[in-house]
Amino acid sequence: MKDKILISEVGPRDGLQNCKGVMPTDVKKRWVKGLYDAGVREIEVGSFVPPKLFPQLADTAEIVAFAKTLPGLTVLALIPNFRGAQAALDAGVDAVTLPLSASETHSLKNMRQTHDQVIENVKSIRTLFDASSNPPRFEAGVSTAFGCSIEGHVPEAKVISLGERLVEAGVDELGLSDTVGYANPLQIKSMIKSMRDAVGQEKVKSVHLHNTYGLGIANAFSAYEEGIEVFDSSQGGLGGCPASPGASGNIVTEDLVYMFEAMGVDTGIDLDHLMACRKYLEEGLPGEPVYGFTPNAGLPKTYSVS
Amino acid sequence: MKDKILISEVGPRDGLQNCKGVMPTDVKKRWVKGLYDAGVREIEVGSFVPPKLFPQLADTAEIVAFAKTLPGLTVLALIPNFRGAQAALDAGVDAVTLPLSASETHSLKNMRQTHDQVIENVKSIRTLFDASSNPPRFEAGVSTAFGCSIEGHVPEAKVISLGERLVEAGVDELGLSDTVGYANPLQIKSMIKSMRDAVGQEKVKSVHLHNTYGLGIANAFSAYEEGIEVFDSSQGGLGGCPASPGASGNIVTEDLVYMFEAMGVDTGIDLDHLMACRKYLEEGLPGEPVYGFTPNAGLPKTYSVS
């Protein structure tokens, strides 16, 4: 198994998007810088969506510009459509991620797009990026890949078929997203294996997990065993879904780093330094609940900095 | 991998032992009955320890007598020494578990016994049980097997050597206990494999996990992959250790059942019924915090009763 993995911090996008408060731009920059100083080398810094819908992410272009000054950091942004892709290209991101919800009901509700429409968007965006001298890496995240709070069960075959269509339409990589936290560790292994068999091992590098049922870290371990090397997570488990009572946010970056480092798997992240960055959440989002077993318990005696 | 596992509920012992309040005996009986009705088939109902030290468990003999009226339930109790073994035998338990702390510092602090003293106790208890017409199953739990909050790192070789001595001294089975929640999933696999190599596969059946660093469920999954078939857990994650700030209790039974059933692994437990038993905690231990992602989120659409 791999002795090094990459943690892709999604708090500034997935986390903030689901918070009631709006983090001030200057705090957001200090948070991004703090994460970088702690050793985080990929951050999803925002989303190119209409500011009217997501005022929390209205400063994404400015955050991208700031994050691009940090050497060696992969600056990622979410894009919902062609217009977002254009804005991301103009802002100079290193990578974009476009979500396609395997549950078409969810896709219509969340993005107002059918599967066919999303695939057409991907083709147009591929053309746009191919015409650029410096195209970003183009990822698609297959969301609700392990179940949907509206449709319920999502068949694996449907997810695989959508993955194939996305790759054919021109994305560089696929991520598998457990948007509502329904996945279990055996399902994770099965889906990764099937998707890799379908589109090629090198195309399936990342998982995006939520912790609604407390299985998020177990799912991450299972994905690691299956060869996944990029893990999305959010500092303090920020996020959650306002539409799903009891649903929790992304898996907690602090706990994820703890697990990998305790196992001797290098994340490149200094956990003490990372935990200190929780102060930016308190400053920029006063009253917002933050989570994490490791920050609550404090590092154990057996933990040694790698 | 196994399509059926056993969950051994330890809330009435490990949970209650670490709570400030004392659950009234009649509530405890209704809780045990409720767990049984939900499908739980092994319960650690108490501990034969001095009532002055643990008033929460002073009614253990009465709870054993009650639990023994429930057909098919394995009634387990903890014993710290020979006197406890005698009391357990008199009470008619089905099984006893005796802890030996791999960290000798912890053993002296917790049980006032050196390793040699514990091994001598095991030999005496074996003799006692062999003279009985109906001896209980005799387990030993190797506690702090994955690290100790006092000693820190506990070498695997030391744990294995103690396991060998316990088996030689006459225990029927060994459990591996992550008393302070320091274990990680790779360490779990390595320890199970090494211990089974040393004492025989059939002797190592159970793990006892805590969730201090949020890795408890991931550790359970890892142990399942390694062939473990008995998992200790506590309803509501009851417990924790008053001496360890931030330390959390046992892994949450509700979340553990959720994971296994979601993976198609039969626990025999009706999760709705199990979650309804949380009312006994509220009644018998008002104000005591209870945990669990699954109870907070509610069962998802994809969950079907097995």
mmCIF file with all atom_site columns, N, CA, C and O in Angstrom, chain A residues 149-150 152-153 182 184-186 189 211-215 218 221 225 258-259 262-263 293 298 300-302, chain B residues 149-150 152-153 182 184-186 189 211-214 218 221 225 258-259 262-263 293 298 300-302:
data_model
loop_
_atom_site.group_PDB
_atom_site.id
_atom_site.type_symbol
_atom_site.label_atom_id
_atom_site.label_alt_id
_atom_site.label_comp_id
_atom_site.label_asym_id
_atom_site.label_entity_id
_atom_site.label_seq_id
_atom_site.pdbx_PDB_ins_code
_atom_site.Cartn_x
_atom_site.Cartn_y
_atom_site.Cartn_z
_atom_site.occupancy
_atom_site.B_iso_or_equiv
_atom_site.pdbx_formal_charge
_atom_site.auth_seq_id
_atom_site.auth_comp_id
_atom_site.auth_asym_id
_atom_site.auth_atom_id
_atom_site.pdbx_PDB_model_num
ATOM 1   N N  . SER A 1 149 ? -30.226 10.903 -0.722 1.00 0.00 ? 149 SER A N  1
ATOM 2   C CA . SER A 1 149 ? -31.281 11.081 0.283  1.00 0.00 ? 149 SER A CA 1
ATOM 3   C C  . SER A 1 149 ? -32.645 11.311 -0.366 1.00 0.00 ? 149 SER A C  1
ATOM 4   O O  . SER A 1 149 ? -33.664 11.268 0.310  1.00 0.00 ? 149 SER A O  1
ATOM 5   N N  . ILE A 1 150 ? -32.669 11.537 -1.673 1.00 0.00 ? 150 ILE A N  1
ATOM 6   C CA . ILE A 1 150 ? -33.961 11.674 -2.370 1.00 0.00 ? 150 ILE A CA 1
ATOM 7   C C  . ILE A 1 150 ? -34.323 10.351 -3.052 1.00 0.00 ? 150 ILE A C  1
ATOM 8   O O  . ILE A 1 150 ? -35.374 9.777  -2.798 1.00 0.00 ? 150 ILE A O  1
ATOM 9   N N  . GLY A 1 152 ? -32.692 7.440  -2.788 1.00 0.00 ? 152 GLY A N  1
ATOM 10  C CA . GLY A 1 152 ? -32.333 6.231  -2.029 1.00 0.00 ? 152 GLY A CA 1
ATOM 11  C C  . GLY A 1 152 ? -31.188 5.506  -2.706 1.00 0.00 ? 152 GLY A C  1
ATOM 12  O O  . GLY A 1 152 ? -30.163 6.108  -3.037 1.00 0.00 ? 152 GLY A O  1
ATOM 13  N N  . HIS A 1 153 ? -31.384 4.214  -2.953 1.00 0.00 ? 153 HIS A N  1
ATOM 14  C CA . HIS A 1 153 ? -30.347 3.374  -3.553 1.00 0.00 ? 153 HIS A CA 1
ATOM 15  C C  . HIS A 1 153 ? -29.977 3.855  -4.960 1.00 0.00 ? 153 HIS A C  1
ATOM 16  O O  . HIS A 1 153 ? -30.854 4.148  -5.766 1.00 0.00 ? 153 HIS A O  1
ATOM 17  N N  . TYR A 1 182 ? -23.889 7.914  2.891  1.00 0.00 ? 182 TYR A N  1
ATOM 18  C CA . TYR A 1 182 ? -24.548 6.604  2.936  1.00 0.00 ? 182 TYR A CA 1
ATOM 19  C C  . TYR A 1 182 ? -23.584 5.430  2.720  1.00 0.00 ? 182 TYR A C  1
ATOM 20  O O  . TYR A 1 182 ? -23.954 4.282  2.934  1.00 0.00 ? 182 TYR A O  1
ATOM 21  N N  . ASN A 1 184 ? -20.751 2.499  2.748  1.00 0.00 ? 184 ASN A N  1
ATOM 22  C CA . ASN A 1 184 ? -20.118 1.632  3.743  1.00 0.00 ? 184 ASN A CA 1
ATOM 23  C C  . ASN A 1 184 ? -18.799 1.118  3.151  1.00 0.00 ? 184 ASN A C  1
ATOM 24  O O  . ASN A 1 184 ? -18.594 1.165  1.938  1.00 0.00 ? 184 ASN A O  1
ATOM 25  N N  . PRO A 1 185 ? -17.896 0.647  4.016  1.00 0.00 ? 185 PRO A N  1
ATOM 26  C CA . PRO A 1 185 ? -16.537 0.310  3.556  1.00 0.00 ? 185 PRO A CA 1
ATOM 27  C C  . PRO A 1 185 ? -16.470 -0.753 2.462  1.00 0.00 ? 185 PRO A C  1
ATOM 28  O O  . PRO A 1 185 ? -15.602 -0.656 1.589  1.00 0.00 ? 185 PRO A O  1
ATOM 29  N N  . LEU A 1 186 ? -17.361 -1.727 2.485  1.00 0.00 ? 186 LEU A N  1
ATOM 30  C CA . LEU A 1 186 ? -17.302 -2.748 1.416  1.00 0.00 ? 186 LEU A CA 1
ATOM 31  C C  . LEU A 1 186 ? -17.799 -2.178 0.092  1.00 0.00 ? 186 LEU A C  1
ATOM 32  O O  . LEU A 1 186 ? -17.274 -2.503 -0.976 1.00 0.00 ? 186 LEU A O  1
ATOM 33  N N  . LYS A 1 189 ? -15.005 -0.204 -1.569 1.00 0.00 ? 189 LYS A N  1
ATOM 34  C CA . LYS A 1 189 ? -14.036 -1.048 -2.282 1.00 0.00 ? 189 LYS A CA 1
ATOM 35  C C  . LYS A 1 189 ? -14.600 -1.533 -3.619 1.00 0.00 ? 189 LYS A C  1
ATOM 36  O O  . LYS A 1 189 ? -13.923 -1.498 -4.644 1.00 0.00 ? 189 LYS A O  1
ATOM 37  N N  . ASN A 1 211 ? -19.587 12.218 6.801  1.00 0.00 ? 211 ASN A N  1
ATOM 38  C CA . ASN A 1 211 ? -19.563 11.395 8.012  1.00 0.00 ? 211 ASN A CA 1
ATOM 39  C C  . ASN A 1 211 ? -20.931 11.236 8.666  1.00 0.00 ? 211 ASN A C  1
ATOM 40  O O  . ASN A 1 211 ? -21.022 10.991 9.866  1.00 0.00 ? 211 ASN A O  1
ATOM 41  N N  . THR A 1 212 ? -21.992 11.322 7.888  1.00 0.00 ? 212 THR A N  1
ATOM 42  C CA . THR A 1 212 ? -23.345 11.332 8.443  1.00 0.00 ? 212 THR A CA 1
ATOM 43  C C  . THR A 1 212 ? -23.620 10.161 9.377  1.00 0.00 ? 212 THR A C  1
ATOM 44  O O  . THR A 1 212 ? -24.249 10.320 10.416 1.00 0.00 ? 212 THR A O  1
ATOM 45  N N  . TYR A 1 213 ? -23.156 8.980  9.001  1.00 0.00 ? 213 TYR A N  1
ATOM 46  C CA . TYR A 1 213 ? -23.419 7.782  9.810  1.00 0.00 ? 213 TYR A CA 1
ATOM 47  C C  . TYR A 1 213 ? -22.180 7.306  10.575 1.00 0.00 ? 213 TYR A C  1
ATOM 48  O O  . TYR A 1 213 ? -22.130 6.167  11.041 1.00 0.00 ? 213 TYR A O  1
ATOM 49  N N  . GLY A 1 214 ? -21.191 8.192  10.656 1.00 0.00 ? 214 GLY A N  1
ATOM 50  C CA . GLY A 1 214 ? -20.009 7.865  11.451 1.00 0.00 ? 214 GLY A CA 1
ATOM 51  C C  . GLY A 1 214 ? -19.065 6.881  10.780 1.00 0.00 ? 214 GLY A C  1
ATOM 52  O O  . GLY A 1 214 ? -18.135 6.380  11.410 1.00 0.00 ? 214 GLY A O  1
ATOM 53  N N  . LEU A 1 215 ? -19.294 6.606  9.486  1.00 0.00 ? 215 LEU A N  1
ATOM 54  C CA . LEU A 1 215 ? -18.444 5.626  8.786  1.00 0.00 ? 215 LEU A CA 1
ATOM 55  C C  . LEU A 1 215 ? -17.384 6.290  7.909  1.00 0.00 ? 215 LEU A C  1
ATOM 56  O O  . LEU A 1 215 ? -16.647 5.608  7.203  1.00 0.00 ? 215 LEU A O  1
ATOM 57  N N  . ALA A 1 218 ? -13.766 5.122  8.404  1.00 0.00 ? 218 ALA A N  1
ATOM 58  C CA . ALA A 1 218 ? -13.681 3.709  7.989  1.00 0.00 ? 218 ALA A CA 1
ATOM 59  C C  . ALA A 1 218 ? -13.713 3.616  6.459  1.00 0.00 ? 218 ALA A C  1
ATOM 60  O O  . ALA A 1 218 ? -12.984 2.817  5.856  1.00 0.00 ? 218 ALA A O  1
ATOM 61  N N  . PHE A 1 221 ? -10.314 4.592  5.144  1.00 0.00 ? 221 PHE A N  1
ATOM 62  C CA . PHE A 1 221 ? -9.353  3.495  5.293  1.00 0.00 ? 221 PHE A CA 1
ATOM 63  C C  . PHE A 1 221 ? -9.576  2.436  4.213  1.00 0.00 ? 221 PHE A C  1
ATOM 64  O O  . PHE A 1 221 ? -8.628  1.953  3.595  1.00 0.00 ? 221 PHE A O  1
ATOM 65  N N  . GLU A 1 225 ? -6.992  1.212  1.330  1.00 0.00 ? 225 GLU A N  1
ATOM 66  C CA . GLU A 1 225 ? -6.620  -0.190 1.070  1.00 0.00 ? 225 GLU A CA 1
ATOM 67  C C  . GLU A 1 225 ? -6.824  -0.543 -0.397 1.00 0.00 ? 225 GLU A C  1
ATOM 68  O O  . GLU A 1 225 ? -6.124  -1.392 -0.946 1.00 0.00 ? 225 GLU A O  1
ATOM 69  N N  . TYR A 1 258 ? -4.618  12.321 11.389 1.00 0.00 ? 258 TYR A N  1
ATOM 70  C CA . TYR A 1 258 ? -4.221  11.494 12.537 1.00 0.00 ? 258 TYR A CA 1
ATOM 71  C C  . TYR A 1 258 ? -4.148  10.021 12.136 1.00 0.00 ? 258 TYR A C  1
ATOM 72  O O  . TYR A 1 258 ? -3.162  9.338  12.416 1.00 0.00 ? 258 TYR A O  1
ATOM 73  N N  . MET A 1 259 ? -5.202  9.543  11.479 1.00 0.00 ? 259 MET A N  1
ATOM 74  C CA . MET A 1 259 ? -5.207  8.121  11.106 1.00 0.00 ? 259 MET A CA 1
ATOM 75  C C  . MET A 1 259 ? -4.017  7.769  10.226 1.00 0.00 ? 259 MET A C  1
ATOM 76  O O  . MET A 1 259 ? -3.277  6.811  10.505 1.00 0.00 ? 259 MET A O  1
ATOM 77  N N  . ALA A 1 262 ? -0.651  8.075  12.048 1.00 0.00 ? 262 ALA A N  1
ATOM 78  C CA . ALA A 1 262 ? -0.518  7.008  13.052 1.00 0.00 ? 262 ALA A CA 1
ATOM 79  C C  . ALA A 1 262 ? -0.182  5.682  12.376 1.00 0.00 ? 262 ALA A C  1
ATOM 80  O O  . ALA A 1 262 ? 0.523   4.844  12.947 1.00 0.00 ? 262 ALA A O  1
ATOM 81  N N  . MET A 1 263 ? -0.661  5.506  11.153 1.00 0.00 ? 263 MET A N  1
ATOM 82  C CA . MET A 1 263 ? -0.368  4.272  10.400 1.00 0.00 ? 263 MET A CA 1
ATOM 83  C C  . MET A 1 263 ? 0.989   4.341  9.702  1.00 0.00 ? 263 MET A C  1
ATOM 84  O O  . MET A 1 263 ? 1.384   3.407  9.006  1.00 0.00 ? 263 MET A O  1
ATOM 85  N N  . PHE A 1 293 ? -12.458 14.378 16.725 1.00 0.00 ? 293 PHE A N  1
ATOM 86  C CA . PHE A 1 293 ? -12.093 13.636 17.925 1.00 0.00 ? 293 PHE A CA 1
ATOM 87  C C  . PHE A 1 293 ? -10.674 13.983 18.363 1.00 0.00 ? 293 PHE A C  1
ATOM 88  O O  . PHE A 1 293 ? -10.398 14.145 19.537 1.00 0.00 ? 293 PHE A O  1
ATOM 89  N N  . GLY A 1 298 ? -6.712  15.659 22.055 1.00 0.00 ? 298 GLY A N  1
ATOM 90  C CA . GLY A 1 298 ? -5.292  16.024 22.108 1.00 0.00 ? 298 GLY A CA 1
ATOM 91  C C  . GLY A 1 298 ? -4.447  14.858 21.639 1.00 0.00 ? 298 GLY A C  1
ATOM 92  O O  . GLY A 1 298 ? -4.829  13.702 21.817 1.00 0.00 ? 298 GLY A O  1
ATOM 93  N N  . PRO A 1 300 ? -2.069  11.819 21.287 1.00 0.00 ? 300 PRO A N  1
ATOM 94  C CA . PRO A 1 300 ? -1.652  10.841 22.298 1.00 0.00 ? 300 PRO A CA 1
ATOM 95  C C  . PRO A 1 300 ? -0.142  10.726 22.407 1.00 0.00 ? 300 PRO A C  1
ATOM 96  O O  . PRO A 1 300 ? 0.589   11.177 21.533 1.00 0.00 ? 300 PRO A O  1
ATOM 97  N N  . LYS A 1 301 ? 0.289   10.063 23.483 1.00 0.00 ? 301 LYS A N  1
ATOM 98  C CA . LYS A 1 301 ? 1.722   9.879  23.729 1.00 0.00 ? 301 LYS A CA 1
ATOM 99  C C  . LYS A 1 301 ? 2.427   9.121  22.618 1.00 0.00 ? 301 LYS A C  1
ATOM 100 O O  . LYS A 1 301 ? 3.623   9.246  22.428 1.00 0.00 ? 301 LYS A O  1
ATOM 101 N N  . THR A 1 302 ? 1.642   8.264  21.943 1.00 0.00 ? 302 THR A N  1
ATOM 102 C CA . THR A 1 302 ? 2.264   7.411  20.931 1.00 0.00 ? 302 THR A CA 1
ATOM 103 C C  . THR A 1 302 ? 2.455   8.121  19.601 1.00 0.00 ? 302 THR A C  1
ATOM 104 O O  . THR A 1 302 ? 3.032   7.565  18.684 1.00 0.00 ? 302 THR A O  1
ATOM 105 N N  . SER B 1 149 ? -2.090  5.382  27.942 1.00 0.00 ? 149 SER B N  1
ATOM 106 C CA . SER B 1 149 ? -1.988  6.833  28.172 1.00 0.00 ? 149 SER B CA 1
ATOM 107 C C  . SER B 1 149 ? -0.939  7.145  29.245 1.00 0.00 ? 149 SER B C  1
ATOM 108 O O  . SER B 1 149 ? -0.569  8.300  29.413 1.00 0.00 ? 149 SER B O  1
ATOM 109 N N  . ILE B 1 150 ? -0.462  6.129  29.942 1.00 0.00 ? 150 ILE B N  1
ATOM 110 C CA . ILE B 1 150 ? 0.608   6.372  30.926 1.00 0.00 ? 150 ILE B CA 1
ATOM 111 C C  . ILE B 1 150 ? 1.970   6.004  30.315 1.00 0.00 ? 150 ILE B C  1
ATOM 112 O O  . ILE B 1 150 ? 2.869   6.825  30.255 1.00 0.00 ? 150 ILE B O  1
ATOM 113 N N  . GLY B 1 152 ? 2.556   5.115  27.138 1.00 0.00 ? 152 GLY B N  1
ATOM 114 C CA . GLY B 1 152 ? 2.717   5.455  25.718 1.00 0.00 ? 152 GLY B CA 1
ATOM 115 C C  . GLY B 1 152 ? 2.724   4.192  24.872 1.00 0.00 ? 152 GLY B C  1
ATOM 116 O O  . GLY B 1 152 ? 1.858   3.330  25.001 1.00 0.00 ? 152 GLY B O  1
ATOM 117 N N  . HIS B 1 153 ? 3.752   4.079  24.030 1.00 0.00 ? 153 HIS B N  1
ATOM 118 C CA . HIS B 1 153 ? 3.872   2.952  23.115 1.00 0.00 ? 153 HIS B CA 1
ATOM 119 C C  . HIS B 1 153 ? 3.982   1.631  23.882 1.00 0.00 ? 153 HIS B C  1
ATOM 120 O O  . HIS B 1 153 ? 4.741   1.519  24.845 1.00 0.00 ? 153 HIS B O  1
ATOM 121 N N  . TYR B 1 182 ? -6.024  4.310  21.190 1.00 0.00 ? 182 TYR B N  1
ATOM 122 C CA . TYR B 1 182 ? -4.823  4.706  20.450 1.00 0.00 ? 182 TYR B CA 1
ATOM 123 C C  . TYR B 1 182 ? -4.640  3.920  19.146 1.00 0.00 ? 182 TYR B C  1
ATOM 124 O O  . TYR B 1 182 ? -3.790  4.270  18.334 1.00 0.00 ? 182 TYR B O  1
ATOM 125 N N  . ASN B 1 184 ? -4.708  2.106  15.489 1.00 0.00 ? 184 ASN B N  1
ATOM 126 C CA . ASN B 1 184 ? -5.052  2.483  14.113 1.00 0.00 ? 184 ASN B CA 1
ATOM 127 C C  . ASN B 1 184 ? -5.312  1.203  13.324 1.00 0.00 ? 184 ASN B C  1
ATOM 128 O O  . ASN B 1 184 ? -4.898  0.110  13.730 1.00 0.00 ? 184 ASN B O  1
ATOM 129 N N  . PRO B 1 185 ? -6.000  1.326  12.184 1.00 0.00 ? 185 PRO B N  1
ATOM 130 C CA . PRO B 1 185 ? -6.454  0.128  11.478 1.00 0.00 ? 185 PRO B CA 1
ATOM 131 C C  . PRO B 1 185 ? -5.347  -0.830 11.029 1.00 0.00 ? 185 PRO B C  1
ATOM 132 O O  . PRO B 1 185 ? -5.547  -2.050 11.050 1.00 0.00 ? 185 PRO B O  1
ATOM 133 N N  . LEU B 1 186 ? -4.182  -0.311 10.657 1.00 0.00 ? 186 LEU B N  1
ATOM 134 C CA . LEU B 1 186 ? -3.113  -1.228 10.245 1.00 0.00 ? 186 LEU B CA 1
ATOM 135 C C  . LEU B 1 186 ? -2.527  -1.969 11.445 1.00 0.00 ? 186 LEU B C  1
ATOM 136 O O  . LEU B 1 186 ? -2.182  -3.151 11.357 1.00 0.00 ? 186 LEU B O  1
ATOM 137 N N  . LYS B 1 189 ? -4.766  -4.906 12.372 1.00 0.00 ? 189 LYS B N  1
ATOM 138 C CA . LYS B 1 189 ? -4.543  -6.088 11.527 1.00 0.00 ? 189 LYS B CA 1
ATOM 139 C C  . LYS B 1 189 ? -3.271  -6.829 11.936 1.00 0.00 ? 189 LYS B C  1
ATOM 140 O O  . LYS B 1 189 ? -3.255  -8.047 12.047 1.00 0.00 ? 189 LYS B O  1
ATOM 141 N N  . ASN B 1 211 ? -13.229 4.995  21.083 1.00 0.00 ? 211 ASN B N  1
ATOM 142 C CA . ASN B 1 211 ? -13.299 5.908  19.936 1.00 0.00 ? 211 ASN B CA 1
ATOM 143 C C  . ASN B 1 211 ? -12.626 7.253  20.188 1.00 0.00 ? 211 ASN B C  1
ATOM 144 O O  . ASN B 1 211 ? -12.968 8.256  19.560 1.00 0.00 ? 211 ASN B O  1
ATOM 145 N N  . THR B 1 212 ? -11.641 7.272  21.067 1.00 0.00 ? 212 THR B N  1
ATOM 146 C CA . THR B 1 212 ? -11.027 8.535  21.483 1.00 0.00 ? 212 THR B CA 1
ATOM 147 C C  . THR B 1 212 ? -10.564 9.397  20.305 1.00 0.00 ? 212 THR B C  1
ATOM 148 O O  . THR B 1 212 ? -10.746 10.605 20.304 1.00 0.00 ? 212 THR B O  1
ATOM 149 N N  . TYR B 1 213 ? -9.979  8.756  19.296 1.00 0.00 ? 213 TYR B N  1
ATOM 150 C CA . TYR B 1 213 ? -9.464  9.518  18.153 1.00 0.00 ? 213 TYR B CA 1
ATOM 151 C C  . TYR B 1 213 ? -10.320 9.360  16.896 1.00 0.00 ? 213 TYR B C  1
ATOM 152 O O  . TYR B 1 213 ? -9.868  9.655  15.785 1.00 0.00 ? 213 TYR B O  1
ATOM 153 N N  . GLY B 1 214 ? -11.533 8.861  17.113 1.00 0.00 ? 214 GLY B N  1
ATOM 154 C CA . GLY B 1 214 ? -12.472 8.764  15.989 1.00 0.00 ? 214 GLY B CA 1
ATOM 155 C C  . GLY B 1 214 ? -12.171 7.625  15.039 1.00 0.00 ? 214 GLY B C  1
ATOM 156 O O  . GLY B 1 214 ? -12.756 7.538  13.961 1.00 0.00 ? 214 GLY B O  1
ATOM 157 N N  . ALA B 1 218 ? -13.425 2.463  12.101 1.00 0.00 ? 218 ALA B N  1
ATOM 158 C CA . ALA B 1 218 ? -12.435 2.032  11.105 1.00 0.00 ? 218 ALA B CA 1
ATOM 159 C C  . ALA B 1 218 ? -11.638 0.837  11.641 1.00 0.00 ? 218 ALA B C  1
ATOM 160 O O  . ALA B 1 218 ? -11.344 -0.119 10.907 1.00 0.00 ? 218 ALA B O  1
ATOM 161 N N  . PHE B 1 221 ? -13.822 -2.232 11.367 1.00 0.00 ? 221 PHE B N  1
ATOM 162 C CA . PHE B 1 221 ? -13.842 -2.738 9.985  1.00 0.00 ? 221 PHE B CA 1
ATOM 163 C C  . PHE B 1 221 ? -12.558 -3.497 9.674  1.00 0.00 ? 221 PHE B C  1
ATOM 164 O O  . PHE B 1 221 ? -12.572 -4.584 9.084  1.00 0.00 ? 221 PHE B O  1
ATOM 165 N N  . GLU B 1 225 ? -12.144 -7.405 8.633  1.00 0.00 ? 225 GLU B N  1
ATOM 166 C CA . GLU B 1 225 ? -11.408 -7.884 7.454  1.00 0.00 ? 225 GLU B CA 1
ATOM 167 C C  . GLU B 1 225 ? -10.376 -8.943 7.842  1.00 0.00 ? 225 GLU B C  1
ATOM 168 O O  . GLU B 1 225 ? -10.074 -9.840 7.052  1.00 0.00 ? 225 GLU B O  1
ATOM 169 N N  . TYR B 1 258 ? -25.078 -0.423 12.396 1.00 0.00 ? 258 TYR B N  1
ATOM 170 C CA . TYR B 1 258 ? -25.360 0.210  11.104 1.00 0.00 ? 258 TYR B CA 1
ATOM 171 C C  . TYR B 1 258 ? -24.326 -0.204 10.065 1.00 0.00 ? 258 TYR B C  1
ATOM 172 O O  . TYR B 1 258 ? -24.677 -0.608 8.946  1.00 0.00 ? 258 TYR B O  1
ATOM 173 N N  . MET B 1 259 ? -23.053 -0.110 10.418 1.00 0.00 ? 259 MET B N  1
ATOM 174 C CA . MET B 1 259 ? -22.023 -0.451 9.436  1.00 0.00 ? 259 MET B CA 1
ATOM 175 C C  . MET B 1 259 ? -22.162 -1.891 8.960  1.00 0.00 ? 259 MET B C  1
ATOM 176 O O  . MET B 1 259 ? -22.188 -2.150 7.755  1.00 0.00 ? 259 MET B O  1
ATOM 177 N N  . ALA B 1 262 ? -25.374 -2.477 6.936  1.00 0.00 ? 262 ALA B N  1
ATOM 178 C CA . ALA B 1 262 ? -25.282 -1.803 5.636  1.00 0.00 ? 262 ALA B CA 1
ATOM 179 C C  . ALA B 1 262 ? -24.379 -2.590 4.685  1.00 0.00 ? 262 ALA B C  1
ATOM 180 O O  . ALA B 1 262 ? -24.594 -2.589 3.469  1.00 0.00 ? 262 ALA B O  1
ATOM 181 N N  . MET B 1 263 ? -23.391 -3.281 5.238  1.00 0.00 ? 263 MET B N  1
ATOM 182 C CA . MET B 1 263 ? -22.485 -4.084 4.410  1.00 0.00 ? 263 MET B CA 1
ATOM 183 C C  . MET B 1 263 ? -23.067 -5.458 4.112  1.00 0.00 ? 263 MET B C  1
ATOM 184 O O  . MET B 1 263 ? -22.425 -6.281 3.449  1.00 0.00 ? 263 MET B O  1
ATOM 185 N N  . PHE B 1 293 ? -23.740 8.638  15.596 1.00 0.00 ? 293 PHE B N  1
ATOM 186 C CA . PHE B 1 293 ? -24.088 9.340  14.361 1.00 0.00 ? 293 PHE B CA 1
ATOM 187 C C  . PHE B 1 293 ? -25.416 8.828  13.804 1.00 0.00 ? 293 PHE B C  1
ATOM 188 O O  . PHE B 1 293 ? -26.241 9.609  13.348 1.00 0.00 ? 293 PHE B O  1
ATOM 189 N N  . GLY B 1 298 ? -30.720 9.436  11.855 1.00 0.00 ? 298 GLY B N  1
ATOM 190 C CA . GLY B 1 298 ? -31.882 8.620  11.472 1.00 0.00 ? 298 GLY B CA 1
ATOM 191 C C  . GLY B 1 298 ? -31.498 7.697  10.330 1.00 0.00 ? 298 GLY B C  1
ATOM 192 O O  . GLY B 1 298 ? -30.640 8.031  9.509  1.00 0.00 ? 298 GLY B O  1
ATOM 193 N N  . PRO B 1 300 ? -31.042 5.866  6.943  1.00 0.00 ? 300 PRO B N  1
ATOM 194 C CA . PRO B 1 300 ? -31.172 6.383  5.577  1.00 0.00 ? 300 PRO B CA 1
ATOM 195 C C  . PRO B 1 300 ? -32.126 5.542  4.733  1.00 0.00 ? 300 PRO B C  1
ATOM 196 O O  . PRO B 1 300 ? -32.467 4.422  5.098  1.00 0.00 ? 300 PRO B O  1
ATOM 197 N N  . LYS B 1 301 ? -32.489 6.115  3.608  1.00 0.00 ? 301 LYS B N  1
ATOM 198 C CA . LYS B 1 301 ? -33.422 5.433  2.694  1.00 0.00 ? 301 LYS B CA 1
ATOM 199 C C  . LYS B 1 301 ? -32.892 4.111  2.190  1.00 0.00 ? 301 LYS B C  1
ATOM 200 O O  . LYS B 1 301 ? -33.654 3.232  1.799  1.00 0.00 ? 301 LYS B O  1
ATOM 201 N N  . THR B 1 302 ? -31.566 4.002  2.142  1.00 0.00 ? 302 THR B N  1
ATOM 202 C CA . THR B 1 302 ? -30.976 2.786  1.566  1.00 0.00 ? 302 THR B CA 1
ATOM 203 C C  . THR B 1 302 ? -30.916 1.645  2.567  1.00 0.00 ? 302 THR B C  1
ATOM 204 O O  . THR B 1 302 ? -30.536 0.541  2.214  1.00 0.00 ? 302 THR B O  1
#
